[in-house]
Tab-separated table of C-alpha atoms in Angstrom:
chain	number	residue	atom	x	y	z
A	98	UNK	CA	149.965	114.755	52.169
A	99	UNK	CA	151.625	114.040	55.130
A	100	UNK	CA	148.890	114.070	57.383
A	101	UNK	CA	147.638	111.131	54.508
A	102	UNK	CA	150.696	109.226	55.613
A	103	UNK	CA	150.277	109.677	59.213
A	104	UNK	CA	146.472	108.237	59.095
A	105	UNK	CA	147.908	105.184	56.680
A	106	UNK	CA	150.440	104.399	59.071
A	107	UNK	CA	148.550	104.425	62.119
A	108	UNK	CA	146.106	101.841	60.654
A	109	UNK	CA	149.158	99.737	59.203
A	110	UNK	CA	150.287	99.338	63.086
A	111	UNK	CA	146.697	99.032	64.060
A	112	UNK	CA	146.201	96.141	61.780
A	113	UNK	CA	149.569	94.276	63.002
A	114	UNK	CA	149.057	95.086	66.430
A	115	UNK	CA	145.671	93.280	66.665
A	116	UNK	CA	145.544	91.461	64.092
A	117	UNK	CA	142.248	89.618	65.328
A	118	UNK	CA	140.302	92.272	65.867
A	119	UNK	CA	139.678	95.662	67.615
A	120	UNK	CA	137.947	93.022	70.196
A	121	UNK	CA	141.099	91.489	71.074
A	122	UNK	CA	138.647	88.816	73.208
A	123	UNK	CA	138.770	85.860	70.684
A	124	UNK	CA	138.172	82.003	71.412
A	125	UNK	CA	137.800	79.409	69.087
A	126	UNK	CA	136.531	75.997	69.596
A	127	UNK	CA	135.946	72.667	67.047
A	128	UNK	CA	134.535	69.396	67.382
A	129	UNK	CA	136.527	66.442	66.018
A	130	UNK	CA	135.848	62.838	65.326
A	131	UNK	CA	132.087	63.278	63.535
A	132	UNK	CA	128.655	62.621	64.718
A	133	UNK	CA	128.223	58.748	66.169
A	134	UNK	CA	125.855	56.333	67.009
A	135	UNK	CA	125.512	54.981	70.485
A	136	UNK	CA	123.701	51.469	70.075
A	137	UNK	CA	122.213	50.050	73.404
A	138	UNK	CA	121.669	46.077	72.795
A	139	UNK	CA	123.096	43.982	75.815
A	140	UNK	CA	121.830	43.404	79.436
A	141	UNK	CA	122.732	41.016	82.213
A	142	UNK	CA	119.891	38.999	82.995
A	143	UNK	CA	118.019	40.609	86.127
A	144	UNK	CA	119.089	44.344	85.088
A	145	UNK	CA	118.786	47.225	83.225
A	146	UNK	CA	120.159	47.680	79.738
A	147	UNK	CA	123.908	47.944	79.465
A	148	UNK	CA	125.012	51.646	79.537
A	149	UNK	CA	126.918	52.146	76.379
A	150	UNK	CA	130.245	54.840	76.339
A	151	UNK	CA	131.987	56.326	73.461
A	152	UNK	CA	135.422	58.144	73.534
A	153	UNK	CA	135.500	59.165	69.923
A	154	UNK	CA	135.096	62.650	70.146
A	155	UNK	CA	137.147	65.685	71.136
A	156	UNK	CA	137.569	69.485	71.346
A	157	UNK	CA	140.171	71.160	69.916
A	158	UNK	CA	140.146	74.964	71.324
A	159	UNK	CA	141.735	78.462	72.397
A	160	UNK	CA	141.051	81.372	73.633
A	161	UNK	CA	142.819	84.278	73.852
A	162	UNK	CA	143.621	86.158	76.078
A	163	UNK	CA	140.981	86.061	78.913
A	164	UNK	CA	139.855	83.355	80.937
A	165	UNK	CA	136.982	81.021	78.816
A	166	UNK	CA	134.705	78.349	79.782
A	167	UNK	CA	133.130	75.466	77.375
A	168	UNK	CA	129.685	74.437	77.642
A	169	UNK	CA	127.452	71.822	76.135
A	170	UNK	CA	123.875	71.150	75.734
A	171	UNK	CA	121.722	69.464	73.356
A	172	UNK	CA	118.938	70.203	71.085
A	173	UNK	CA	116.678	67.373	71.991
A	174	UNK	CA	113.963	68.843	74.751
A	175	UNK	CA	112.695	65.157	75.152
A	176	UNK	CA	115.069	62.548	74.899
A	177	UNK	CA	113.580	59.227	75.580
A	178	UNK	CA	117.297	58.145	76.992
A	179	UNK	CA	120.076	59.619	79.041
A	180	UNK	CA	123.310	61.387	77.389
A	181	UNK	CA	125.856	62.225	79.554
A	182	UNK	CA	129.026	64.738	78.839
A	183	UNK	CA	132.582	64.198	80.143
A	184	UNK	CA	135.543	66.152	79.316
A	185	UNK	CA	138.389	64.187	79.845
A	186	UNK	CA	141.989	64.040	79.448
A	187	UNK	CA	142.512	68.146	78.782
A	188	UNK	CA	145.954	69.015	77.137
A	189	UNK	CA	147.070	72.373	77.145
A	190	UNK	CA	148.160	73.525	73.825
A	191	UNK	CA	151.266	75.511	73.010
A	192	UNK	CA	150.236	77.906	75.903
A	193	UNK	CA	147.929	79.143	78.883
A	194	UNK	CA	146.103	76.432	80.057
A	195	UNK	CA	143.772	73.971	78.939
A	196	UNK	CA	141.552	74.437	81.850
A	197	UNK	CA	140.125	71.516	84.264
A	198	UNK	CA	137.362	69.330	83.183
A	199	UNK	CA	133.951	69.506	85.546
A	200	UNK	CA	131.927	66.663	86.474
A	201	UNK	CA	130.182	64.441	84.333
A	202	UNK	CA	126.939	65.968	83.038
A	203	UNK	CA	123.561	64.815	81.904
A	204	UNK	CA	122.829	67.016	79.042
A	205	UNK	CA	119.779	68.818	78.901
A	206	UNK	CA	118.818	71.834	76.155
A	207	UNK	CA	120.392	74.321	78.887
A	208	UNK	CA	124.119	75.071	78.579
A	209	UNK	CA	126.422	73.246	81.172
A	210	UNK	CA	129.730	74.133	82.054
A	211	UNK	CA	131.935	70.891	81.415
A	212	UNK	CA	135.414	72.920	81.191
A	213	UNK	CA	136.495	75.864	83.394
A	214	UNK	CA	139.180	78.277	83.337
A	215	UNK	CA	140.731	77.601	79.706
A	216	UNK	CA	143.178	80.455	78.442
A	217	UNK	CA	145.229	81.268	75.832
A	218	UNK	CA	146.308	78.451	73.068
A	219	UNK	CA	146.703	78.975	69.318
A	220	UNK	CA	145.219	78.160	66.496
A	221	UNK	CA	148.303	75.741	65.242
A	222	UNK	CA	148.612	74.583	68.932
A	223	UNK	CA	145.409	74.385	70.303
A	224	UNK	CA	144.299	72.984	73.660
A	225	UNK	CA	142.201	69.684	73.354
A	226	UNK	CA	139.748	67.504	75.126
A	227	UNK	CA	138.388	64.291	74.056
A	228	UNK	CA	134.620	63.786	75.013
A	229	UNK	CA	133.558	60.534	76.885
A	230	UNK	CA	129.465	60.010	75.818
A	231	UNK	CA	127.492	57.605	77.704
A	232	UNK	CA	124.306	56.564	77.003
A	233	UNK	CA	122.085	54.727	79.204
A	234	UNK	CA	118.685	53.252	79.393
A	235	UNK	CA	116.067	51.238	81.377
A	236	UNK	CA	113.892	47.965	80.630
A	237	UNK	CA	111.017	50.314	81.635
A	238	UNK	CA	111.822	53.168	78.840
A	239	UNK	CA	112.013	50.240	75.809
A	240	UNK	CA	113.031	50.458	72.971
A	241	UNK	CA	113.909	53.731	70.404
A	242	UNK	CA	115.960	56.670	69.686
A	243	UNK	CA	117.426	59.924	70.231
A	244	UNK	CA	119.075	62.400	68.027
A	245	UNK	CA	120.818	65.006	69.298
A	246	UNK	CA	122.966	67.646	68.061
A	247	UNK	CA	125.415	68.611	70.852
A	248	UNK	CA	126.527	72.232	70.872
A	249	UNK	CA	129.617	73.020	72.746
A	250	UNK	CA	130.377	76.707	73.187
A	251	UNK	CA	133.792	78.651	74.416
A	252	UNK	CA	132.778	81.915	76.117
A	253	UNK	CA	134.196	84.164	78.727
A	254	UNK	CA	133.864	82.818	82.381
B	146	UNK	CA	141.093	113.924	52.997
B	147	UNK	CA	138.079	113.500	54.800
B	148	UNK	CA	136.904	110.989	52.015
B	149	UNK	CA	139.957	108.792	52.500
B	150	UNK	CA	139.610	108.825	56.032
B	151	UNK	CA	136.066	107.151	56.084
B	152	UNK	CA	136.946	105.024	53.682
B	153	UNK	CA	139.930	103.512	55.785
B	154	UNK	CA	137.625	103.426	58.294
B	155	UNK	CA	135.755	101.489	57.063
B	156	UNK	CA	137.726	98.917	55.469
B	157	UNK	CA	139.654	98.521	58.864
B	158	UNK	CA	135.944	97.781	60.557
B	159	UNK	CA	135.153	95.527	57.742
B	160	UNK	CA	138.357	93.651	58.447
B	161	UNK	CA	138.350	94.175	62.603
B	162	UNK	CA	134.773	92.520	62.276
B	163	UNK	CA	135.960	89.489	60.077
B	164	UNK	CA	138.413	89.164	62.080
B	165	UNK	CA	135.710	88.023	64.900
B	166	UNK	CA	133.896	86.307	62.251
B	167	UNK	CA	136.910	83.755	61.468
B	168	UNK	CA	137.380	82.940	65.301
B	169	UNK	CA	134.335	80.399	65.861
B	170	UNK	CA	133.236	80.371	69.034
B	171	UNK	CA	130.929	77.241	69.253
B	172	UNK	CA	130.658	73.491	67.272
B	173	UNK	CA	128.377	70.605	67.234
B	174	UNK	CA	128.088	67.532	65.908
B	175	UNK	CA	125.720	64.504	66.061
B	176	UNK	CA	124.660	62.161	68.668
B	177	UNK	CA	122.528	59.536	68.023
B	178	UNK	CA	121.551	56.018	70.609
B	179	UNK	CA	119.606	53.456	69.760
B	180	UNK	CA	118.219	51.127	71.707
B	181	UNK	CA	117.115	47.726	70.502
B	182	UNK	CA	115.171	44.670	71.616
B	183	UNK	CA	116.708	43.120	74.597
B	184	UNK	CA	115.136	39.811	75.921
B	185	UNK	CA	118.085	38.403	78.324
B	186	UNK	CA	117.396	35.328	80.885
B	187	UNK	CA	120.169	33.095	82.961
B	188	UNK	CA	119.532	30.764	85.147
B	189	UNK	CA	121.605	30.756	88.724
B	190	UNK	CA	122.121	27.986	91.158
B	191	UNK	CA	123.771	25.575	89.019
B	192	UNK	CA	122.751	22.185	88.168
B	193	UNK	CA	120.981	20.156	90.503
B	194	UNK	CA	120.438	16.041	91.222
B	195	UNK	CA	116.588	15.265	92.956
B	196	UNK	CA	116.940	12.041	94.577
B	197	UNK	CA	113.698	9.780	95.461
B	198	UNK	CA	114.763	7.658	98.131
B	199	UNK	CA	111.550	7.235	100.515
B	200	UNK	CA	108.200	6.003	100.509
B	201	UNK	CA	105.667	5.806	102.463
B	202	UNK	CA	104.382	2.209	103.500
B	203	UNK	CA	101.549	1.195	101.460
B	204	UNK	CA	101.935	3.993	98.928
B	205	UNK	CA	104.192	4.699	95.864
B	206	UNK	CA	107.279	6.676	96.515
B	207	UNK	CA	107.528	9.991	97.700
B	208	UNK	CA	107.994	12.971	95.561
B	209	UNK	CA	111.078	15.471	96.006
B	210	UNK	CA	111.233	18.885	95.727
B	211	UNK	CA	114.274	21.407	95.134
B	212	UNK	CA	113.837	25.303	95.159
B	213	UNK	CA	117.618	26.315	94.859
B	214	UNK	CA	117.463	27.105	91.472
B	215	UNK	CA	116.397	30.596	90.005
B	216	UNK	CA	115.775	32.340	86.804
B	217	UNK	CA	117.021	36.194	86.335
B	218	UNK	CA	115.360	38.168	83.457
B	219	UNK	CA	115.364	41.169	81.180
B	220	UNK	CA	113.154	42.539	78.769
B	221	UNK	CA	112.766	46.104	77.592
B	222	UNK	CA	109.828	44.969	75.050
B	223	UNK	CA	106.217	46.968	75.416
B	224	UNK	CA	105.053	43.828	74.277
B	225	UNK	CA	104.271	41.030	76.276
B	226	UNK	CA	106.634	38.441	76.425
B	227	UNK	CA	106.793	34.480	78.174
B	228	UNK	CA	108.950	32.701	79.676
B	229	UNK	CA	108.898	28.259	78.453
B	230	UNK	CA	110.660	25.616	79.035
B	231	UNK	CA	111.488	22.137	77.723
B	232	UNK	CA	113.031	19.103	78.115
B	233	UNK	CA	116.144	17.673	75.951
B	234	UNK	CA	114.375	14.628	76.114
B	235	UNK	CA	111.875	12.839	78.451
B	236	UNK	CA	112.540	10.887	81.362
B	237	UNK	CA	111.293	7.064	81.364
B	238	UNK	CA	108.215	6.412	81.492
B	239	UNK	CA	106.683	6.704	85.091
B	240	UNK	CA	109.177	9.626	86.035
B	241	UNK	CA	107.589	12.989	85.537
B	242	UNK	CA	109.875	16.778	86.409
B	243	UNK	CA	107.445	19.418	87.014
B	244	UNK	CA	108.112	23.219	87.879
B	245	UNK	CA	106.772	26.101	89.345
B	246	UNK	CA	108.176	29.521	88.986
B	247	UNK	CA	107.693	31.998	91.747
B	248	UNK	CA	107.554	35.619	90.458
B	249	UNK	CA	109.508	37.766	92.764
B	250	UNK	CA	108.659	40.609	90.717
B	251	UNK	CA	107.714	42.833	87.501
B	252	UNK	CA	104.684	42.180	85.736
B	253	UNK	CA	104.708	38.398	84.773
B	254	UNK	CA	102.223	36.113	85.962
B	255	UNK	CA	103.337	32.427	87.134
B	256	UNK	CA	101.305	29.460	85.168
B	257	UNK	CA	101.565	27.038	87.817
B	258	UNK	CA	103.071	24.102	88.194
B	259	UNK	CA	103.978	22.388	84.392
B	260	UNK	CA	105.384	18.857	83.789
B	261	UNK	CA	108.178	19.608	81.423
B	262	UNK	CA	108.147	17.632	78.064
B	263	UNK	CA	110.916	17.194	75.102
B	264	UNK	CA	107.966	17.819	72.604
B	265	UNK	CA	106.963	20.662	73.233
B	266	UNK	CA	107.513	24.170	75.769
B	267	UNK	CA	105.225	24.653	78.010
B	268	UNK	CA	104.372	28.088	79.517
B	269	UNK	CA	105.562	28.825	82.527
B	270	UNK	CA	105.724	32.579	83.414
B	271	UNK	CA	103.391	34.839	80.683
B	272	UNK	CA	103.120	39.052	80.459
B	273	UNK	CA	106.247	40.202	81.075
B	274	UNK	CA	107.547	43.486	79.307
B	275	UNK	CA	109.783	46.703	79.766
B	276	UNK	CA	111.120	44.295	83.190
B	277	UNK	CA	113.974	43.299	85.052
B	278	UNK	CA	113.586	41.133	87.943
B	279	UNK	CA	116.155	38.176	89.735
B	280	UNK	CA	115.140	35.777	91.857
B	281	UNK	CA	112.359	34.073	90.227
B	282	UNK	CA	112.547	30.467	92.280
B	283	UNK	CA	112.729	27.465	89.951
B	284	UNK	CA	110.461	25.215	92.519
B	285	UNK	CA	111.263	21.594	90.868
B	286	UNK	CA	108.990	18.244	91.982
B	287	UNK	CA	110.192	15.149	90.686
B	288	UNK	CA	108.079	12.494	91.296
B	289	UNK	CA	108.263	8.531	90.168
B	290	UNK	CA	106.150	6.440	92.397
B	291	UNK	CA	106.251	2.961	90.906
B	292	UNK	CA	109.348	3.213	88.977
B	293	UNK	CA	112.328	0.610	90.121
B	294	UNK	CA	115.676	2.332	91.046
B	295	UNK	CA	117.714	4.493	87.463
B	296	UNK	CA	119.590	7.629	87.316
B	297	UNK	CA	118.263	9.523	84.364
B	298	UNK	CA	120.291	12.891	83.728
B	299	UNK	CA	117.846	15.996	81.449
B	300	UNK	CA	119.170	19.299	80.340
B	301	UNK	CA	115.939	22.024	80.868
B	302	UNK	CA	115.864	24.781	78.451
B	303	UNK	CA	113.981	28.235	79.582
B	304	UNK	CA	113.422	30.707	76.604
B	305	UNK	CA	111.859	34.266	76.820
B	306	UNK	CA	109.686	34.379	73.687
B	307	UNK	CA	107.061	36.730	71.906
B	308	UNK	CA	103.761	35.474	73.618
């Protein structure tokens, strides 16, 4: 009987000291704001297309307690136009740090590091991003479309 | 005891691994661009006066020429497109405005020089598509060789149109 209790007990303080998991590596990432449509219509006279940018996406993510990165790529292996990534404006959540936003990228079906070095956050505080999409086009490529689905990933660095 | 034990076992797994489960590690979403028909053209250089002030003895007076002007363009069409143009109205009679566009570039193909006319636009640059090219030289002639002196003042329209 009591060896009963001393098994029971062990995984009660198991259980409440990691409560996420025996792999206490956990990271957690969400896109916000919806899919979107990029529409490419204007030009100056004499140039390309106008590039066309949208800012009305975001992350929201943690990771705990390790160091993470966030990658994107897309699904499309032949876009007819180019989509470029940038995370900007990175708030760290209630803790750790949100990490510092890379370069601009021109997404391809490969994963691309956009932030580095996120850690910690929480899950009611999280760290967040918002994601700055342009699209841009030539006269030469015409007219059309692209859909992509954009997968953004938080793994260890 | 041995019973109990695997079965804590294995509902703490069951849990541990849920526990992973509920912390997503990627998203994604939708992005979508469209591109539509653009067909853009400006003109640069401003407007310009042609003044006929000469003649040559024992002929009519002399034609004048101005190639300030230009016409900047944009089309991302795969089908060939044209560039007109047209008078608001027409001069007097015995006063004619005729132009010439110089291609600097892309795949348009001058016409010539063309008399403009209110009634009607005349071709003046034809096969352009998926282009972008500035600096196509308005060359203007504007010739009256019998006419006795008047200031006329014409607005000239350029369109890029489906050929």
């Amino acid at each position: 009987m009591k060896k009963k209790v001393f098994i029971i007990s062990i995984l009660l303080c198991w259980f409440f000291i990691f409560p996420r998991g025996i792999f206490v590596f956990a990271a957690s990432l969400s896109v916000t704001g919806g899919d979107i449509v990029l529409t490419i219509s204007t030009a100056v006279a004499g140039g390309n297309p106008d590039p066309v940018t949208s800012e009305v996406n975001g992350l929201s993510y943690w990771a705990n307690p390790q160091t993470y990165k966030i990658t994107a790529k897309t699904s499309l292996v032949a876009p007819l136009f180019t989509l470029r990534v940038l995370a900007k404006n990175v708030q760290t959540g209630g803790s750790g740090s949100g990490g510092t936003a890379q370069a601009q990228i021109t997404l391809s079906t490969t994963d691309q590091d956009i932030i580095l070095g996120t850690t910690r956050g929480v899950l009611a505080n999280p760290h967040t991003c918002i994601l700055e999409y342009t699209a841009s086009a030539t006269a030469v490529q015409g007219t059309g479309s692209d859909v992509h689905i954009i997968t953004y990933t938080i793994i260890r660095q | 005891m041995k019973k109990l034990l695997i079965i804590l076992i294995t509902i703490g797994i069951a849990f541990q691994i849920n526990g992973i489960a509920m912390a997503a590690n990627n998203d994604n979403h939708q992005v979508s661009i469209m591109v539509v028909a653009i067909n853009e053209l400006a003109i640069t250089g401003g407007n310009i006066t042609l003044t006929i002030n000469t003649a040559t003895a024992g002929s009519g007076l002399n034609n004048v020429t101005d190639n300030t002007c230009a016409l900047d363009w944009t089309t991302n069409s795969g089908t060939n497109k044209k560039v007109t143009g047209q008078l608001d109205t027409d001069y007097l009679a015995g006063i004619t405005l005729a132009v010439n566009i110089t291609v600097a570039g892309g795949n348009g193909t001058s016409q010539g020089n063309q008399t403009l006319i209110s009634a009607s636009a005349v071709d003046l640059v034809t096969g352009m598509h998926n282009e972008f090219v500035s600096g196509n030289t308005l060359g203007y002639t504007a010739s009256a060789p019998t006419v006795s002196p008047v200031s006329e003042t014409k607005t000239v329209t350029y369109t890029v149109i489906d050929q």
